[in-house]
mmCIF file of C-alpha atoms in Angstrom:
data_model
loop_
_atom_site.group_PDB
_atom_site.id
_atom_site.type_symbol
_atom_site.label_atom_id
_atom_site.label_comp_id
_atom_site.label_asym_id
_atom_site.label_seq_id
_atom_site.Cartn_x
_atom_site.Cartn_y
_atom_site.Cartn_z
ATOM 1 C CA UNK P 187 27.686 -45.073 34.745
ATOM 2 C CA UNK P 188 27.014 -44.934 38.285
ATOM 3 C CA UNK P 189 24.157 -43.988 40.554
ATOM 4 C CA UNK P 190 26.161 -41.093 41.908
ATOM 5 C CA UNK P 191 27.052 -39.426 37.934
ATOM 6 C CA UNK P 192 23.286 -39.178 38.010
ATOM 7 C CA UNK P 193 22.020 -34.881 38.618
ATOM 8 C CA UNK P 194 19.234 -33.233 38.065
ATOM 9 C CA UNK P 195 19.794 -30.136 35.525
ATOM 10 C CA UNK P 196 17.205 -27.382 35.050
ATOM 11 C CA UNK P 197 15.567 -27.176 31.822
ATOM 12 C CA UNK P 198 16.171 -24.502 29.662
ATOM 13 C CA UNK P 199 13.668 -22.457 28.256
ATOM 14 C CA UNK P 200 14.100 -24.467 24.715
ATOM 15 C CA UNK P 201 13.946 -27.830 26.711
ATOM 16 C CA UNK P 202 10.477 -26.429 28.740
ATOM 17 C CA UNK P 203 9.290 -25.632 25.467
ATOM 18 C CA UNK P 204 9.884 -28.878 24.022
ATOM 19 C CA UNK P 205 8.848 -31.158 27.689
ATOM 20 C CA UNK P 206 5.428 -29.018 28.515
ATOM 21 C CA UNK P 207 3.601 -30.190 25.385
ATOM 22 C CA UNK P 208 4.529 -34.055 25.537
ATOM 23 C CA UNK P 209 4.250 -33.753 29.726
ATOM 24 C CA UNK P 210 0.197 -32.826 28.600
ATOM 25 C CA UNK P 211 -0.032 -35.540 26.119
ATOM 26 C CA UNK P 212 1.681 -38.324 28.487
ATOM 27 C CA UNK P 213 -0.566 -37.239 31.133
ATOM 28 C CA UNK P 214 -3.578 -37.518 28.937
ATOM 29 C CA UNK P 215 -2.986 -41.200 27.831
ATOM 30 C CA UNK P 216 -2.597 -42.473 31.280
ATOM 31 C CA UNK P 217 -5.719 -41.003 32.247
ATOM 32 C CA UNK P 218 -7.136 -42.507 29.155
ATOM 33 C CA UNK P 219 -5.349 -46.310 30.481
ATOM 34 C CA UNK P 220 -6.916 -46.208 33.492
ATOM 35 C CA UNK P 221 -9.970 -46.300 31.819
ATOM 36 C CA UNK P 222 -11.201 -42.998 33.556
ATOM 37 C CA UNK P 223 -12.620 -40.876 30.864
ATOM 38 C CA UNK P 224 -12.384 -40.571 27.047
ATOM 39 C CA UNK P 225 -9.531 -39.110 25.408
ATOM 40 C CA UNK P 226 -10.653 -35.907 24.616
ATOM 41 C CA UNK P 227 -12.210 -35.447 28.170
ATOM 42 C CA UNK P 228 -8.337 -36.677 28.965
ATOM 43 C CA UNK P 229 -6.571 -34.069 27.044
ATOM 44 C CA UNK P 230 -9.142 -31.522 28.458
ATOM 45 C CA UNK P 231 -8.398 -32.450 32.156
ATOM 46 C CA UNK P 232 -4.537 -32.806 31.364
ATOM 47 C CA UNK P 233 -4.703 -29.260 29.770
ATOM 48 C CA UNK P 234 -6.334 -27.755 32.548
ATOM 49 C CA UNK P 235 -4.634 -29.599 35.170
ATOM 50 C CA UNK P 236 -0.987 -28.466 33.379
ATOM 51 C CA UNK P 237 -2.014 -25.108 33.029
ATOM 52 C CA UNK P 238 -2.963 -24.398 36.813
ATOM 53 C CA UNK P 239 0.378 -25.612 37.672
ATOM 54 C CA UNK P 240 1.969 -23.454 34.883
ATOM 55 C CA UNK P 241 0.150 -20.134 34.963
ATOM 56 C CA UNK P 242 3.592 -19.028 34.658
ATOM 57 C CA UNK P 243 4.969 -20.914 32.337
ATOM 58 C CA UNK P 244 8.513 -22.002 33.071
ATOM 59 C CA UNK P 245 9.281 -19.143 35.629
ATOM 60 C CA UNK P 246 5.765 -20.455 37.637
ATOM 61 C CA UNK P 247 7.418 -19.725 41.625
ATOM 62 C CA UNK P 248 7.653 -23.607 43.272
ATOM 63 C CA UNK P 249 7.305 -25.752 40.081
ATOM 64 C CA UNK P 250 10.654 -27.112 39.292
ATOM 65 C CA UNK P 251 11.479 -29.336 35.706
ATOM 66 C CA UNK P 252 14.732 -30.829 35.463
ATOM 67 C CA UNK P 253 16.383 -32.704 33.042
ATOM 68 C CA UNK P 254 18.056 -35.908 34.316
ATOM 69 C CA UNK P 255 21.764 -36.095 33.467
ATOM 70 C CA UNK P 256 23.575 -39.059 32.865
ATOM 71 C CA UNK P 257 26.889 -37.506 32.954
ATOM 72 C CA UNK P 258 26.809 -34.939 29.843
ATOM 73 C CA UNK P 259 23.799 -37.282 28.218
ATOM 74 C CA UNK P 260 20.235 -36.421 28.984
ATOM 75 C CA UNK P 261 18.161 -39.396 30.123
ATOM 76 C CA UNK P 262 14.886 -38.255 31.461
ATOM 77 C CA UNK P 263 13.077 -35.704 33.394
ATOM 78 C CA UNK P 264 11.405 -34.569 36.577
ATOM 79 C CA UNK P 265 8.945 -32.297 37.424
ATOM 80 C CA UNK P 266 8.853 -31.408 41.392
ATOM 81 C CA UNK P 267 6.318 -28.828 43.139
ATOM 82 C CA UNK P 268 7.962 -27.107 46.031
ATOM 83 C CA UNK P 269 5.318 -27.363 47.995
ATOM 84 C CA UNK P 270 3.458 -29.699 45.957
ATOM 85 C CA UNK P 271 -1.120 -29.625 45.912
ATOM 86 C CA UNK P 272 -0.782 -31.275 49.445
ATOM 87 C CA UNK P 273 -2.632 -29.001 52.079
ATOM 88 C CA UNK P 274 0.685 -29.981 54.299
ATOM 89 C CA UNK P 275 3.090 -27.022 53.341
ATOM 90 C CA UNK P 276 6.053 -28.802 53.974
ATOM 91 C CA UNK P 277 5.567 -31.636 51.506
ATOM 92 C CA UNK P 278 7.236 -31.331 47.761
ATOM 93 C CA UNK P 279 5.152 -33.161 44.915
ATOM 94 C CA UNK P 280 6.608 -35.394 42.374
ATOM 95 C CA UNK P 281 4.145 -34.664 39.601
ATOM 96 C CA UNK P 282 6.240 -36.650 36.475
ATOM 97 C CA UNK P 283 9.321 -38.386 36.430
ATOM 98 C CA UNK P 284 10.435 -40.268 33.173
ATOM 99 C CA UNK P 285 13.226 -41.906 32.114
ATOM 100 C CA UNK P 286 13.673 -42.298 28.296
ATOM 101 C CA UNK P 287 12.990 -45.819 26.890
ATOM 102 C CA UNK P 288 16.524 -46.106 25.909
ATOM 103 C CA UNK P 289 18.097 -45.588 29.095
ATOM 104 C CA UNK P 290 15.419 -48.143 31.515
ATOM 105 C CA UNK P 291 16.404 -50.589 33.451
ATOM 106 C CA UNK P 292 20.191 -48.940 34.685
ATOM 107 C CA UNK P 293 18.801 -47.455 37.943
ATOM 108 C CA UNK P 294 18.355 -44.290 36.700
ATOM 109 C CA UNK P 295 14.701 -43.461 37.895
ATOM 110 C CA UNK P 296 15.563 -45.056 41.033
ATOM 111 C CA UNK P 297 18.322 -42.514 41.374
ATOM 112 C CA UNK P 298 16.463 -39.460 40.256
ATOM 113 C CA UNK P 299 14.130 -40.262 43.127
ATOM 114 C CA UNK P 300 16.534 -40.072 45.581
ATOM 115 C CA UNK P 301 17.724 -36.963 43.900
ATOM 116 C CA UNK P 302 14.255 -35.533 44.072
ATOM 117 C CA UNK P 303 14.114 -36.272 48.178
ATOM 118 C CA UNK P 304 17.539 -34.285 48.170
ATOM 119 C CA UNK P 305 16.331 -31.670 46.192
ATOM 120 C CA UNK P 306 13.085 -31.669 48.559
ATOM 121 C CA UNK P 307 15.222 -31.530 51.566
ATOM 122 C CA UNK P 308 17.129 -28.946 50.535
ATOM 123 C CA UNK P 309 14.129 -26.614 50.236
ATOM 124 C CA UNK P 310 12.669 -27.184 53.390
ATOM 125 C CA UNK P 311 10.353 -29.836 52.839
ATOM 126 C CA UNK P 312 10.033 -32.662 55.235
ATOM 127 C CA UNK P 313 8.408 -35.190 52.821
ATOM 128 C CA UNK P 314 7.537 -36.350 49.213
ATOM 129 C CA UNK P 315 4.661 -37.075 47.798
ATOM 130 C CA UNK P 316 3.513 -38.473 44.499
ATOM 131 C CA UNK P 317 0.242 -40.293 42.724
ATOM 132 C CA UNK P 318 0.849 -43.485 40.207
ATOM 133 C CA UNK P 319 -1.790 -45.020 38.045
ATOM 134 C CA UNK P 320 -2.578 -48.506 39.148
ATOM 135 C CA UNK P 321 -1.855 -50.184 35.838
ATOM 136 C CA UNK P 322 1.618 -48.670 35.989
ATOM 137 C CA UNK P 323 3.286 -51.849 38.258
ATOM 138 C CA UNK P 324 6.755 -51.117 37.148
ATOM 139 C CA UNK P 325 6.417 -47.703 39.229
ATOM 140 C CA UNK P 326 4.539 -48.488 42.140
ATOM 141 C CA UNK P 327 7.206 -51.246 42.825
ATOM 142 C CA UNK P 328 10.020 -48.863 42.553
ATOM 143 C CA UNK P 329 8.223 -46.369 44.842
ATOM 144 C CA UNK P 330 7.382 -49.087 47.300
ATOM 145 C CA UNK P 331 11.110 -50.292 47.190
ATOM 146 C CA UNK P 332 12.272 -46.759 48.176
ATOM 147 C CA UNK P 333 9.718 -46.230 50.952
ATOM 148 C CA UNK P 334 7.042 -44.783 49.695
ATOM 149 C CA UNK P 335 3.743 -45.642 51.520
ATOM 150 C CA UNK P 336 0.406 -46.098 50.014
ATOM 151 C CA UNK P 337 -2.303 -42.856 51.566
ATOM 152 C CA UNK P 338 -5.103 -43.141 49.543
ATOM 153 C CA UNK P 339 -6.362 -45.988 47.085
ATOM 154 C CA UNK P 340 -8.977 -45.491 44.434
ATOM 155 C CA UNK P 341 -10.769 -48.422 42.865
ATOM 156 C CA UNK P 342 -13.009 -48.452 40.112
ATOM 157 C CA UNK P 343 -15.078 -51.781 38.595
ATOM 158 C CA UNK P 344 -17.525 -51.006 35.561
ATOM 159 C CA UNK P 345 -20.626 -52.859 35.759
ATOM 160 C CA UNK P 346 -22.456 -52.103 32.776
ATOM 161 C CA UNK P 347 -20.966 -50.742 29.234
ATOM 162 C CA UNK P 348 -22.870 -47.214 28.668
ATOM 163 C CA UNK P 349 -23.632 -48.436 25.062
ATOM 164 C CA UNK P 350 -25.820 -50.869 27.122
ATOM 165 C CA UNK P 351 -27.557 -48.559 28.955
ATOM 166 C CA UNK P 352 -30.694 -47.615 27.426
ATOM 167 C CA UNK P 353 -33.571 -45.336 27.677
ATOM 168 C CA UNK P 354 -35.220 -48.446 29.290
ATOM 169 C CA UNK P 355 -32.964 -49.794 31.334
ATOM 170 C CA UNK P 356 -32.780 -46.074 33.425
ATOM 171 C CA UNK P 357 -36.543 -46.025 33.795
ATOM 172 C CA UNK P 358 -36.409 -49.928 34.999
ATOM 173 C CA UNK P 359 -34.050 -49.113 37.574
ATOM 174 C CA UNK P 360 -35.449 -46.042 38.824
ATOM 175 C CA UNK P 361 -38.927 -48.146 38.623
ATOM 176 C CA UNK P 362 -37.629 -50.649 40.632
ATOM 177 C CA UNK P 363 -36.009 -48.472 43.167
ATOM 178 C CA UNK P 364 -39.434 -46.160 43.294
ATOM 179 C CA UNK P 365 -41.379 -49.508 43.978
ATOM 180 C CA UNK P 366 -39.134 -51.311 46.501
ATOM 181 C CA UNK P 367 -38.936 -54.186 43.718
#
């Protein structure tokens, strides 16, 4: 199958049903990868964070789920914001885009991008915008090979387990910060 069989479908109701539950689960564990808070603080955030975007549920005005077609054969989806979170009302989001395990490695998320800055395009917007987690290299070299330029970076480097950080420890470092030591 070619690039150009690829389209972007939207979901039915059934399909939202089905996507919105696993979109908040997915989201969770790659919070919980990047090592940026515990799981249920993960599933908390992803809830939240889902149901902002969603107040609406499937009819919510500017957030757009697709299924991506492989001719009659669903292979993934995409979730696009029309305008996305951006404070630049011209810029669409891409908030998830997944191809199914089966069907990586043919060019299909490559092509659902560029059928995501079509489907941008044709509602206005004059650019495209997404976040990927920093552990997730097969992504961030697709988006780089399509264009995509880095705008913010965050870093993060633990220093000290918090099972290690006792009662004494905090009152040694505030001591020594208190005292000039």
């Amino acid at each position: 199958m070619s690039e150009a069989d690829l389209t972007l479908r939207p979901l039915t109701r059934a399909e939202f049903d089905e996507w919105l539950p696993r979109q908040v689960a997915g989201y969770a564990a790659l919070i919980v990868a990047s090592g940026a808070m515990s799981a249920q603080a993960a599933r908390e955030k992803a809830e939240r964070d889902t149901t902002r975007y969603f107040g609406r549920g499937a009819a919510t005005p500017g957030q757009l789920v697709f299924r991506i077609m492989a001719g009659q054969v669903g292979v993934g989806w995409l979730w696009l914001g029309v305008p996305g979170p951006d404070p630049d009302p011209r810029m669409a989001w891409v908030f998830e885009i997944e191809v199914e395990a089966a069907f990586r490695g043919r060019g299909y998320g490559r092509a659902a991008m560029r059928l995501a800055e079509n489907e941008a395009r044709a509602r206005g917007m004059t650019s495209l915008g997404l976040n990927v987690h920093g552990q997730n290299m097969v992504a961030r070299s697709l988006y780089e090979s399509l264009g995509y330029e880095v705008t913010a970076l965050q870093m993060r480097k633990p220093v000290l387990a918090a099972r290690d950080l006792t009662v004494d420890h905090r009152f040694a470092y505030a001591a020594s910060h208190r005292t000039g030591v």
